[in-house]
XYZ file of N, CA and C in Angstrom:
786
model
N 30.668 26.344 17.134
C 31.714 25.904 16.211
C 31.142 25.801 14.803
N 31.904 26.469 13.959
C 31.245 26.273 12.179
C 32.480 25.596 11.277
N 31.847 24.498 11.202
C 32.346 23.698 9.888
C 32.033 23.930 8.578
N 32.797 24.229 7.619
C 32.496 23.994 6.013
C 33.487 22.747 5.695
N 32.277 21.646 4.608
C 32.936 20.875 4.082
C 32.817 21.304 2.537
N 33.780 20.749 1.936
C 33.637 20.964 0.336
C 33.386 19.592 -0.344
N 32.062 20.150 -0.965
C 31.454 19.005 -1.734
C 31.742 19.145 -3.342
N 32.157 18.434 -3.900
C 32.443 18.918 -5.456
C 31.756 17.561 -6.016
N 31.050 17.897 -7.014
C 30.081 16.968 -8.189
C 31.136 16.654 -9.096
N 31.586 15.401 -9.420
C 32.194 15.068 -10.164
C 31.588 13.889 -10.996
N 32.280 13.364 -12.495
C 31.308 12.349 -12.823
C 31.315 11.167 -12.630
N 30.709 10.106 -13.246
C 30.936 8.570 -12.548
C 32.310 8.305 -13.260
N 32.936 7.690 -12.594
C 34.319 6.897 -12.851
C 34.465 6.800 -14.537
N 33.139 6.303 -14.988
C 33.343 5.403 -16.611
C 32.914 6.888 -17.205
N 32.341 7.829 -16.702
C 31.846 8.702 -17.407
C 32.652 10.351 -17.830
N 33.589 9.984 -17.375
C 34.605 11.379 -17.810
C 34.828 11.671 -19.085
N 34.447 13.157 -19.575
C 34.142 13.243 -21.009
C 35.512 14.810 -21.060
N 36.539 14.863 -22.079
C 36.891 16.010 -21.549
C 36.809 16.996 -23.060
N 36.836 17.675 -23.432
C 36.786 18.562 -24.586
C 38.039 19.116 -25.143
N 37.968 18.360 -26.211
C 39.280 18.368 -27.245
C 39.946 19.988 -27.019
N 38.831 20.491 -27.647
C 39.380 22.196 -27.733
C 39.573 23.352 -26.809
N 39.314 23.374 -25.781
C 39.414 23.736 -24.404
C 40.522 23.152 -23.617
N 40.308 22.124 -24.084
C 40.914 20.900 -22.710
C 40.169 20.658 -21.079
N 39.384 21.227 -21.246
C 38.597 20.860 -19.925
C 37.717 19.788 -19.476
N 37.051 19.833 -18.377
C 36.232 18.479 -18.137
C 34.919 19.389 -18.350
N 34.093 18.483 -19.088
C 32.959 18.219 -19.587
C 32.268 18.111 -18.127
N 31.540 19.080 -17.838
C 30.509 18.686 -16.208
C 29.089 18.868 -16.516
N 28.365 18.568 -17.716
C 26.800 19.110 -18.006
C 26.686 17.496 -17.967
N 27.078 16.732 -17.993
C 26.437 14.895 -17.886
C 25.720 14.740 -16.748
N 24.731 13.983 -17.017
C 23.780 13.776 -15.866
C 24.232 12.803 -14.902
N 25.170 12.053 -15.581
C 25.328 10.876 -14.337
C 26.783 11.468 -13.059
N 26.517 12.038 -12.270
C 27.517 12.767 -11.347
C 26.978 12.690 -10.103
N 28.318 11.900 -9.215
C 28.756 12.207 -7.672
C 29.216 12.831 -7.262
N 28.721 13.284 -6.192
C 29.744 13.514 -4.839
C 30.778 12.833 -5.001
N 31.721 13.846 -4.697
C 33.349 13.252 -4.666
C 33.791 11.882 -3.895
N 33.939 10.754 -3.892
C 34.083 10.130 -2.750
C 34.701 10.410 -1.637
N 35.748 11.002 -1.689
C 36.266 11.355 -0.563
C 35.796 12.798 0.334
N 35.305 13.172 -0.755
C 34.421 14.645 -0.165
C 33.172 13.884 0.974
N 32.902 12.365 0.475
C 31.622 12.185 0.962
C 32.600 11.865 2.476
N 33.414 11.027 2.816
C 34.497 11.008 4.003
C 34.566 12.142 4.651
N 34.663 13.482 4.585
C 34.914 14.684 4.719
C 33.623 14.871 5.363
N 32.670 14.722 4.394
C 31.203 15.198 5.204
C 30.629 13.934 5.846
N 30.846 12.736 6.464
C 30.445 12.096 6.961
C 31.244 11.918 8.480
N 32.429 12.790 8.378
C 33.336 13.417 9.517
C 33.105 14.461 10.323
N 32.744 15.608 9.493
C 31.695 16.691 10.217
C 30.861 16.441 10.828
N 29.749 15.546 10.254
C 28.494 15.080 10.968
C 28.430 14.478 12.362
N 29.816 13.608 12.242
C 30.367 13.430 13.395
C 30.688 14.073 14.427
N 31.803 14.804 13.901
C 31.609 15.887 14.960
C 30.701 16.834 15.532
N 29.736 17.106 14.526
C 28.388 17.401 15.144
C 27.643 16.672 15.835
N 27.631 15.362 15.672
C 26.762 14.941 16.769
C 27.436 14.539 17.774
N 29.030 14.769 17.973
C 29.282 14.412 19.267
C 29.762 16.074 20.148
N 29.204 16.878 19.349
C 29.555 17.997 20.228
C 28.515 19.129 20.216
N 28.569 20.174 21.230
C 27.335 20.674 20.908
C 27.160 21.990 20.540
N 26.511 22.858 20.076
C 26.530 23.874 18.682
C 27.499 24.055 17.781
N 27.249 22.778 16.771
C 28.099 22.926 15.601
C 27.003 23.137 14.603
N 27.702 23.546 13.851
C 26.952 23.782 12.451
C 27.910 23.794 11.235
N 27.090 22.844 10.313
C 28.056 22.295 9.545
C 27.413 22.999 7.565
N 27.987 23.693 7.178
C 27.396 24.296 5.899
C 29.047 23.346 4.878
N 27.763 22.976 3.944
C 28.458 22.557 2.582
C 28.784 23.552 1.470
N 29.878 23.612 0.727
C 30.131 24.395 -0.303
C 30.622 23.675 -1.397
N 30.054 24.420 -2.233
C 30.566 23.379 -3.941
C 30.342 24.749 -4.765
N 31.662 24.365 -5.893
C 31.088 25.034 -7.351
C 31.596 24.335 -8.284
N 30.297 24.692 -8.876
C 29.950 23.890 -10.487
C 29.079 24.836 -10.890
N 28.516 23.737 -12.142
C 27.236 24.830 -12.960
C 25.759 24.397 -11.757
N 24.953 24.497 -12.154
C 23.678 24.564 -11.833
C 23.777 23.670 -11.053
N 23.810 22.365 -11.895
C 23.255 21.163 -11.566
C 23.816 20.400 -10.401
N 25.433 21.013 -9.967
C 26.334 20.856 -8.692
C 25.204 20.987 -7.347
N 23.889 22.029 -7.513
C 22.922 21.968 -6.423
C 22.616 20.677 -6.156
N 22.887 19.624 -7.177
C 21.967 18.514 -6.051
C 23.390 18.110 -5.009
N 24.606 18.318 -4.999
C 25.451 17.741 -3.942
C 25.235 18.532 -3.049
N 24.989 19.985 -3.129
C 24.403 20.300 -2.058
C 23.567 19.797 -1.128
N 22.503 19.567 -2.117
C 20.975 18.963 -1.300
C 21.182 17.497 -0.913
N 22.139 16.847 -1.404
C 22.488 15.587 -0.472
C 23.306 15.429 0.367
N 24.063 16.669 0.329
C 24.851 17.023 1.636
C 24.360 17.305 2.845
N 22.991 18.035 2.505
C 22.061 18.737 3.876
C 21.223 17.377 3.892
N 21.028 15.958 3.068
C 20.234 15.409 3.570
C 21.291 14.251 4.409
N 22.482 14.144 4.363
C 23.515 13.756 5.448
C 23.475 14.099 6.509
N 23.372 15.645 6.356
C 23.017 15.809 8.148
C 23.722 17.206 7.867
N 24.166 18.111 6.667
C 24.493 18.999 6.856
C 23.455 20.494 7.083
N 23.576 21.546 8.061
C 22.713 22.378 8.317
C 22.244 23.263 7.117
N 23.409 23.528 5.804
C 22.952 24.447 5.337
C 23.542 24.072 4.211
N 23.875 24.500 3.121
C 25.073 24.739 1.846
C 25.020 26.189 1.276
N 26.065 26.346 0.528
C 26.499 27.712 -0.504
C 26.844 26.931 -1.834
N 26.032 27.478 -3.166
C 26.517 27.072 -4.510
C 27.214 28.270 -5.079
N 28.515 28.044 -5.472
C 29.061 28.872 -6.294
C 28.836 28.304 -8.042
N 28.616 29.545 -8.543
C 28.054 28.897 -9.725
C 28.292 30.540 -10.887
N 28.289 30.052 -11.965
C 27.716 31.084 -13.066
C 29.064 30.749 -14.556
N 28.633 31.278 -15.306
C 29.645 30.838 -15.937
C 31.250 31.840 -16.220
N 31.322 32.612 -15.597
C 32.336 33.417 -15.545
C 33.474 32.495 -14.284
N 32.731 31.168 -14.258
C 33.819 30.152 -13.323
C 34.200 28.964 -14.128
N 33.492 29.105 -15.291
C 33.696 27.975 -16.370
C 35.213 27.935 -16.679
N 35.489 26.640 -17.010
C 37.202 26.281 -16.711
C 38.421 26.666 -15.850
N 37.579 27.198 -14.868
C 38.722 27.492 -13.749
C 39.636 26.157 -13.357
N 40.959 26.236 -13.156
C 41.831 25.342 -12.930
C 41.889 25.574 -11.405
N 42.787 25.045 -10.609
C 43.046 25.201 -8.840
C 43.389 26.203 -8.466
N 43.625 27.136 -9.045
C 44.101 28.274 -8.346
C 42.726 29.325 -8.372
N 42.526 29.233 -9.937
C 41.150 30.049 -9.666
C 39.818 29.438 -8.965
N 39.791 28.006 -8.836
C 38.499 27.698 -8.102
C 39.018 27.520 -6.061
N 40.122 27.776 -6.124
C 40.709 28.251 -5.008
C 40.044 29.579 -4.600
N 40.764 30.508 -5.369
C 40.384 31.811 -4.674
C 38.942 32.360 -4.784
N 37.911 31.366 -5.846
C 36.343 31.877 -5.539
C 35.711 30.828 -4.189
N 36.446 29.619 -3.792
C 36.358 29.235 -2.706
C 35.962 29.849 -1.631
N 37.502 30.361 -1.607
C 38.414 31.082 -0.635
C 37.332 32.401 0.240
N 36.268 32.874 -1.101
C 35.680 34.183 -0.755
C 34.434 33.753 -0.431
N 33.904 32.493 -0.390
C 33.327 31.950 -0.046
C 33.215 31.912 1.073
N 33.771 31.209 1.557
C 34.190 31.078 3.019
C 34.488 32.275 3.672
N 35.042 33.172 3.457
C 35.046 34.531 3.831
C 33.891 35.082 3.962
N 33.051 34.718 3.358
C 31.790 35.649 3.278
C 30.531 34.849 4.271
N 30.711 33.810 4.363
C 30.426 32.871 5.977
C 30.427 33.618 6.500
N 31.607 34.402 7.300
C 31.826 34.385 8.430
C 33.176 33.556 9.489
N 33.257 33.622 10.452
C 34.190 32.993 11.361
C 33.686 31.456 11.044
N 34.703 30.749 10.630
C 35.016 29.471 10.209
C 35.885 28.796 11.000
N 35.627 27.640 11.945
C 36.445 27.289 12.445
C 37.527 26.272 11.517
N 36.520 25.098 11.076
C 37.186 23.934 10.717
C 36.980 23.828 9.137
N 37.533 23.748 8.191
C 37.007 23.395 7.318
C 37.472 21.889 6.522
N 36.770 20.746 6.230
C 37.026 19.736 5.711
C 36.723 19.125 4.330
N 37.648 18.721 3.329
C 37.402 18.529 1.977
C 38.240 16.801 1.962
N 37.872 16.266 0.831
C 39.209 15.027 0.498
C 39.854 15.996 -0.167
N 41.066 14.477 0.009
C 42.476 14.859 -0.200
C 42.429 15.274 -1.916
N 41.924 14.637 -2.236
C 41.740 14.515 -3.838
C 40.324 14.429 -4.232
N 40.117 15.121 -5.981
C 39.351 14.444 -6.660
C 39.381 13.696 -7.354
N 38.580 12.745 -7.833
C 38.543 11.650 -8.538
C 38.296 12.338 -10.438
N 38.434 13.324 -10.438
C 38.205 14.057 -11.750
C 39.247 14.460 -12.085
N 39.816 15.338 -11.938
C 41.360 16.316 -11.576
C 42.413 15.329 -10.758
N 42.059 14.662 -9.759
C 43.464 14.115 -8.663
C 44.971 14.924 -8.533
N 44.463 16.007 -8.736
C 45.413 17.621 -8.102
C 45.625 17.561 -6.728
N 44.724 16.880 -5.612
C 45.266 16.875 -4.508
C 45.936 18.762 -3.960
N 45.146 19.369 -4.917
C 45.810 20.539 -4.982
C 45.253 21.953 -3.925
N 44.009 21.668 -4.527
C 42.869 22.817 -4.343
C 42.657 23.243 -2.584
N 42.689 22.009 -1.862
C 42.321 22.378 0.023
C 43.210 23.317 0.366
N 44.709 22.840 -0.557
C 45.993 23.315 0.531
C 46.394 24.985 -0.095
N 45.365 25.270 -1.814
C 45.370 26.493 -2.041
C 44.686 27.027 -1.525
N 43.090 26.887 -1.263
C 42.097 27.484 -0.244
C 42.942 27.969 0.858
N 43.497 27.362 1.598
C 44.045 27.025 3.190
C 44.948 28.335 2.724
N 46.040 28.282 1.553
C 46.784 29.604 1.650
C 46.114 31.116 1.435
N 44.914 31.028 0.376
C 44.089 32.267 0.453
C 43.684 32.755 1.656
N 43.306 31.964 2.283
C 42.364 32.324 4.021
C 43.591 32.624 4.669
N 44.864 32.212 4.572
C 45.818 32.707 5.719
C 46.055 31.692 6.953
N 45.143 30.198 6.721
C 45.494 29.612 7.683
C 46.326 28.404 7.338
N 46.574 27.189 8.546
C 47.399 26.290 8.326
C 46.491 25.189 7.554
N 47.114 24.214 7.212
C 46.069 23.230 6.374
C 46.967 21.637 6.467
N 46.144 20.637 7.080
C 46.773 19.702 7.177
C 46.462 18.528 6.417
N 47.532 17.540 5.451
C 46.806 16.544 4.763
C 46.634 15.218 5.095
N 46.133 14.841 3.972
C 46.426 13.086 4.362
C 45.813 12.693 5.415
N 44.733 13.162 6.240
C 44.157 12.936 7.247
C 43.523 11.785 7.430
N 43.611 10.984 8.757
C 43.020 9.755 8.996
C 41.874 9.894 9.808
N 42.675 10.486 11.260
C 41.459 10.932 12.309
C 41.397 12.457 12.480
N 40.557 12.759 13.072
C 40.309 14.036 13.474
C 39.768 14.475 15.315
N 40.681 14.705 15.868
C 39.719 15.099 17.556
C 39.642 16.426 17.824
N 38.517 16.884 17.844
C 38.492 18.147 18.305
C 38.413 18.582 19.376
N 39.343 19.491 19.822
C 39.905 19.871 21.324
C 39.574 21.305 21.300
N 39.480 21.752 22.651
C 39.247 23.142 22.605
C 40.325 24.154 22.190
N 39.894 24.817 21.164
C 40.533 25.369 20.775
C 40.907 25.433 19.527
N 40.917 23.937 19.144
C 41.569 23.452 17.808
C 41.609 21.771 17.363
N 41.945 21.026 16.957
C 41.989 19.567 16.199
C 43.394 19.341 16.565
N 43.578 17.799 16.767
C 44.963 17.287 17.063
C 44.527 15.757 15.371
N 44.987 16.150 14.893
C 44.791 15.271 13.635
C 45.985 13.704 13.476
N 45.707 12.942 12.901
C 46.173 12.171 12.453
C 47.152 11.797 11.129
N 47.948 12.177 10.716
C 48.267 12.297 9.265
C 49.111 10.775 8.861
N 48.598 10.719 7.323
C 49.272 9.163 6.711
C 50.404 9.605 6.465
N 51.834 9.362 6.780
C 52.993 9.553 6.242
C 53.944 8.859 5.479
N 54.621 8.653 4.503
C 55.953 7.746 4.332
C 55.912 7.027 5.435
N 55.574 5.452 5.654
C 56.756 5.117 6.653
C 55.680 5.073 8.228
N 54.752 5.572 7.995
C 53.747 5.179 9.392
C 53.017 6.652 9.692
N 52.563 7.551 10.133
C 51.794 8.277 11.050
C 52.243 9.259 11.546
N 51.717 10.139 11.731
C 52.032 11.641 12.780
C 50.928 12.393 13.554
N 51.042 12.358 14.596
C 50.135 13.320 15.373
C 50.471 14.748 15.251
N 49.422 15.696 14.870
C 50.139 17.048 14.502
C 48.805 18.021 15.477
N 49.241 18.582 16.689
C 47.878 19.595 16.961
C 48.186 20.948 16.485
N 46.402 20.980 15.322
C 46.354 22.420 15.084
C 45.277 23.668 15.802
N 45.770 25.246 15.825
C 44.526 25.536 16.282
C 43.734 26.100 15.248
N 42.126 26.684 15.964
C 41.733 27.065 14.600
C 41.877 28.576 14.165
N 41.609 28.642 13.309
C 40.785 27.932 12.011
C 41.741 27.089 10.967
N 41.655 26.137 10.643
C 42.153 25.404 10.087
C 41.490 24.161 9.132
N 42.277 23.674 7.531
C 41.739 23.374 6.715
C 42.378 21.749 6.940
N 41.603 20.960 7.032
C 41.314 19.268 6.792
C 41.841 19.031 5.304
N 42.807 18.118 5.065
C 42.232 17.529 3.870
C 42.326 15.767 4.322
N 41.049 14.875 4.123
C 41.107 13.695 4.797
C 41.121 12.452 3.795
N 41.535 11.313 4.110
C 41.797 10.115 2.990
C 40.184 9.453 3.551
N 40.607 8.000 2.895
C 39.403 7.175 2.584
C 39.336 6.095 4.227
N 40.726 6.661 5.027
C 40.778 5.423 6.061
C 39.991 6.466 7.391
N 39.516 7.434 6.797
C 38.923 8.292 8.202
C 37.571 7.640 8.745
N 36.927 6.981 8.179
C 35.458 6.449 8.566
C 34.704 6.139 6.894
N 33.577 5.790 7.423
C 32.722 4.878 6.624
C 31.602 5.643 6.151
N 31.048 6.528 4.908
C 30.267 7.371 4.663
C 28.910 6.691 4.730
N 27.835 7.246 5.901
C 26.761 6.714 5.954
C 25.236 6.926 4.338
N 24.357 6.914 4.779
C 23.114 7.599 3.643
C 22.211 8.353 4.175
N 21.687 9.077 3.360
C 21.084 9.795 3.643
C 20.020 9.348 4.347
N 18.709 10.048 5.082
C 17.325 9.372 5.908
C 16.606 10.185 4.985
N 15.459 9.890 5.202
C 14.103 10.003 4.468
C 13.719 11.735 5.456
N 14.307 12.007 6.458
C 13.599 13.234 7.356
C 14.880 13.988 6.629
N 16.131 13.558 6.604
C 16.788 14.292 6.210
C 17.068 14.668 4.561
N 16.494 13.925 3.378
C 15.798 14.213 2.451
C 14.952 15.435 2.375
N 13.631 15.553 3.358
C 12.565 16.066 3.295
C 13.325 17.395 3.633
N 14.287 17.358 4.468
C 14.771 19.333 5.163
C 15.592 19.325 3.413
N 16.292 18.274 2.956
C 16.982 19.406 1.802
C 15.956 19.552 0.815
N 15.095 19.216 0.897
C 14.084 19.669 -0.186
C 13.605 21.016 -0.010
N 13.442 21.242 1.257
C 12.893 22.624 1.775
C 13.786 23.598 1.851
N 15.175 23.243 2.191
C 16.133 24.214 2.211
C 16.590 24.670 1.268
N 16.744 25.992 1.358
C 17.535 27.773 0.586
C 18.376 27.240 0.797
N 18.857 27.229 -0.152
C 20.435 27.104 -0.683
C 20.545 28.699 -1.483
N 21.649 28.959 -0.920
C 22.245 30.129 -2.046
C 23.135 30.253 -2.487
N 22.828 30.874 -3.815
C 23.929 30.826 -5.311
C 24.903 32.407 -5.388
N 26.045 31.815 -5.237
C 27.386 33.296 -5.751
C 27.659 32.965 -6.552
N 27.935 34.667 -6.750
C 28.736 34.661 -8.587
C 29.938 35.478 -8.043
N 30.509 36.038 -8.953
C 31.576 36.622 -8.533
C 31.260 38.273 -8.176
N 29.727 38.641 -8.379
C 29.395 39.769 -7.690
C 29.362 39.787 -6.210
N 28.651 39.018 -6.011
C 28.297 38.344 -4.557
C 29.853 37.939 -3.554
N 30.360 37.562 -4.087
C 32.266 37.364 -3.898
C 32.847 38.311 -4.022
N 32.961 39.298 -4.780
C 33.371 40.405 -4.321
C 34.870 40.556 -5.639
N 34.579 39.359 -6.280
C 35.730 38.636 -7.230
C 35.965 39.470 -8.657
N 36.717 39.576 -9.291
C 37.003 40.698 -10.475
C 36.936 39.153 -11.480
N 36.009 39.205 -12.431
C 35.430 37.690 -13.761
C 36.959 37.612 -14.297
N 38.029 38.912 -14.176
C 39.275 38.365 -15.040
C 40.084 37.139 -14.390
N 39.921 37.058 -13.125
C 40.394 36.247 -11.657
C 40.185 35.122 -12.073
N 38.570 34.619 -12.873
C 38.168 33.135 -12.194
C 38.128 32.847 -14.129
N 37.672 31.384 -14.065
C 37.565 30.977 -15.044
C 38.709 30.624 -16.220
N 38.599 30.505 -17.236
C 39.464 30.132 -18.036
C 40.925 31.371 -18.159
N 40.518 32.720 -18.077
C 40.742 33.786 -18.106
C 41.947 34.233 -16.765
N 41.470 33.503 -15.393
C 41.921 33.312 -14.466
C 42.853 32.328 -14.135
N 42.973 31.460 -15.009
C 43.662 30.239 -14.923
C 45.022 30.162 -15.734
N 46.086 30.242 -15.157
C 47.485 30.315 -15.224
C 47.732 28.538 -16.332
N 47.235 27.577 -15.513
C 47.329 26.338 -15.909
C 46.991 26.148 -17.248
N 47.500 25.666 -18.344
C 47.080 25.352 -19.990
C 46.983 23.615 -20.031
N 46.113 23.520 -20.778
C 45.791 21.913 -21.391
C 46.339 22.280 -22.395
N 47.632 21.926 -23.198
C 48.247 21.915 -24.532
C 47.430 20.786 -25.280
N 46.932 19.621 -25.297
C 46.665 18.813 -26.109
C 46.322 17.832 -25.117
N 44.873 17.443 -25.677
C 44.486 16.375 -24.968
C 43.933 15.188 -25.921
N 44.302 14.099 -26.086
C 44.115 12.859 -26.501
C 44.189 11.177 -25.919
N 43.200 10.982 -26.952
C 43.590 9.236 -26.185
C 44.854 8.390 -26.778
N 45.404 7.624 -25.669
C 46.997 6.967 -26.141
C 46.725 6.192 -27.335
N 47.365 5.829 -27.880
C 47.245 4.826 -29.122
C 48.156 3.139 -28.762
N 47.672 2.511 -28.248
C 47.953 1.182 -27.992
C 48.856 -0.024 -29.070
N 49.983 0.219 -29.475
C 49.874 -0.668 -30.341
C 51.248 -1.700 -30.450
N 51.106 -2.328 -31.101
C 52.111 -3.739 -30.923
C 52.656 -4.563 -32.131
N 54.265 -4.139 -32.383
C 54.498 -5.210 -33.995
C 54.926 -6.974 -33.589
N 54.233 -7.544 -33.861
C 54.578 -8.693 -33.606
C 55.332 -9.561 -34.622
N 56.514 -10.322 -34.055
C 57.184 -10.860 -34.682
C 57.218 -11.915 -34.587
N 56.929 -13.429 -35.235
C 56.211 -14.506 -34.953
C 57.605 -15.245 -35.549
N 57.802 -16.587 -35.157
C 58.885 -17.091 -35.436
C 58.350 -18.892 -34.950
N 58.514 -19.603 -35.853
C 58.023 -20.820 -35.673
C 59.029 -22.070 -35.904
N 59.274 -22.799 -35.255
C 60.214 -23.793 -34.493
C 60.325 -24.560 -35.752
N 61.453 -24.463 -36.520
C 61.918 -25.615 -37.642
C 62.977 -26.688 -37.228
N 63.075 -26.951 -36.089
C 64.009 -27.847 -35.967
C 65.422 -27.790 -35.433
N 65.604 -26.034 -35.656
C 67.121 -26.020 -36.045
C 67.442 -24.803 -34.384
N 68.202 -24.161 -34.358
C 68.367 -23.432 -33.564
C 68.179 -21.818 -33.946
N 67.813 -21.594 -35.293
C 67.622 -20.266 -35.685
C 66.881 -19.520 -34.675
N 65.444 -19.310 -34.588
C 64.561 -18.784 -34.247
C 65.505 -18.301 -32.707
N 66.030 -19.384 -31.999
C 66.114 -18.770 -30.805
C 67.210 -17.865 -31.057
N 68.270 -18.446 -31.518
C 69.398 -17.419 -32.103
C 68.699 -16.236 -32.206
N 67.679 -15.910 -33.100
C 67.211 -14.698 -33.832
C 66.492 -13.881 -31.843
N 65.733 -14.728 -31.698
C 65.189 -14.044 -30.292
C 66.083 -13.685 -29.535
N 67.302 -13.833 -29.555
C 68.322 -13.757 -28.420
C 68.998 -12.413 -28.775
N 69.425 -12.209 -30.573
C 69.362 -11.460 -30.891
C 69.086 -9.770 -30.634
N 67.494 -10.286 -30.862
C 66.411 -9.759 -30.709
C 66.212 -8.770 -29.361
N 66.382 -9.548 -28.221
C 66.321 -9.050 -26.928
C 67.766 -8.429 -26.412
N 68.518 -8.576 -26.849
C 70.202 -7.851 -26.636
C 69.839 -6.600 -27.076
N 69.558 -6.312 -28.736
C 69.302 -5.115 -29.169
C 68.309 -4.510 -28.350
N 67.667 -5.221 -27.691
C 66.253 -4.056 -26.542
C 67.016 -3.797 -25.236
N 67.969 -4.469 -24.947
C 68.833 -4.302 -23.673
C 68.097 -5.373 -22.533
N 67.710 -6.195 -23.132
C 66.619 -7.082 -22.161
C 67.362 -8.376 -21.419
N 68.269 -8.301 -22.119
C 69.155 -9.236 -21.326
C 70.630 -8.632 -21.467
């Protein structure tokens, strides 16, 4: 059985930087995680690897360079292998284009049974990208995932719905996308450190993918950032101080009719 999870490097919460003139996210900052919910995703695989027997579980991410270390802390989780997609002819790809260099990704694996990502990123929160992958490959893709059992053949999943729950069985190959209530992301070990240090990881571009550079990247991307700015916060205050008489409230009463507030 072969699992791919998708690991995406995103930055710390306080640290999202995005670029006026582009409109994109800024990803060269040093301070960057693993997705949280990506880490759910791969702490689910692992699972299923250790409760079943020949699985193999390869991580995939793209970013620039530096996206290799989610790799290498993915394989020190317990994952067997990873793939970095990388180069800059993927620079500002929106969901559709980091979909379909995914997509060839995984294609270029090989027979894929399961593949598992979160539901969302904490960068983007598009919630978008699993269920475009899932349509490139041609298979079904299920969200909102809580549990996961794997049965022969295929996964009988758990999904969060409006209103309570659904049991849905899929077969494979089929794409996961899982929430934060699926399990508890463990840490890495010190043996499993030492294998991602040693482990080949390998890097695609869109030669290696098989991908045409007009496809991916900014170039590839249907989606526009028209204008990006910070809100402007602001407040006229109208101060009114108690003389005795009944004005002021008169005036507030006023005041709040014309806003429709009462």
């Amino acid at each position: 059985m072969n699992i791919v999870v998708l690991v995406k490097q995103v930055p710390g919460t306080d640290n999202v930087k995005m670029d006026p003139v582009t409109g994109v996210m800024i990803r060269s900052g040093k301070d960057t995680i693993i997705n949280p919910l990506d880490e759910n995703a791969l702490a689910e695989a692992i699972a299923i690897k250790n409760s079943h027997e020949n699985v193999k579980v390869t991580a995939v991410s793209m970013g620039p360079e530096s996206a290799m270390k989610a790799i290498k802390e993915a394989i020190a989780m317990g994952a067997d292998g990873g793939v970095l997609i990388s180069g800059r002819a993927f620079a500002g790809s929106d969901t559709i284009a980091t979909a379909k260099a995914i997509a060839a990704a995984i294609r270029k694996l090989g027979d894929v049974d399961l593949i598992l990502c979160g539901e969302r990123a904490t960068d983007g929160e598009t919630g978008q990208t699993g269920a475009m992958i899932a349509y490139y490959l041609g298979i079904p893709v299920a969200t909102y995932v809580s549990a996961v059992e794997v049965k022969e053949g295929g996964v009988i999943v758990k999904r969060t719905v409006e209103g309570g729950f659904e049991r849905v069985e899929i077969p494979f190959p089929v794409m996961v996308t899982v929430n934060k209530d699926i399990n508890e992301p463990g840490f890495p070990t010190l043996k499993g450190k030492l294998k991602a240090k040693e482990r080949a990881v390998p890097v695609y571009g869109p030669a290696e993918l098989g991908l045409d550079p007009a496809e991916l990247g900014l170039k590839g991307s249907p989606t526009r950032v028209v204008k990006v700015f910070s809100p402007k916060l602001s407040r006229d205050t109208i101060m009114k101080k108690a003389d005795g008489t009944t004005g002021p409230v008169e005036e507030m009463m006023k005041f709040l009719a014309g806003k429709e507030a009462i």
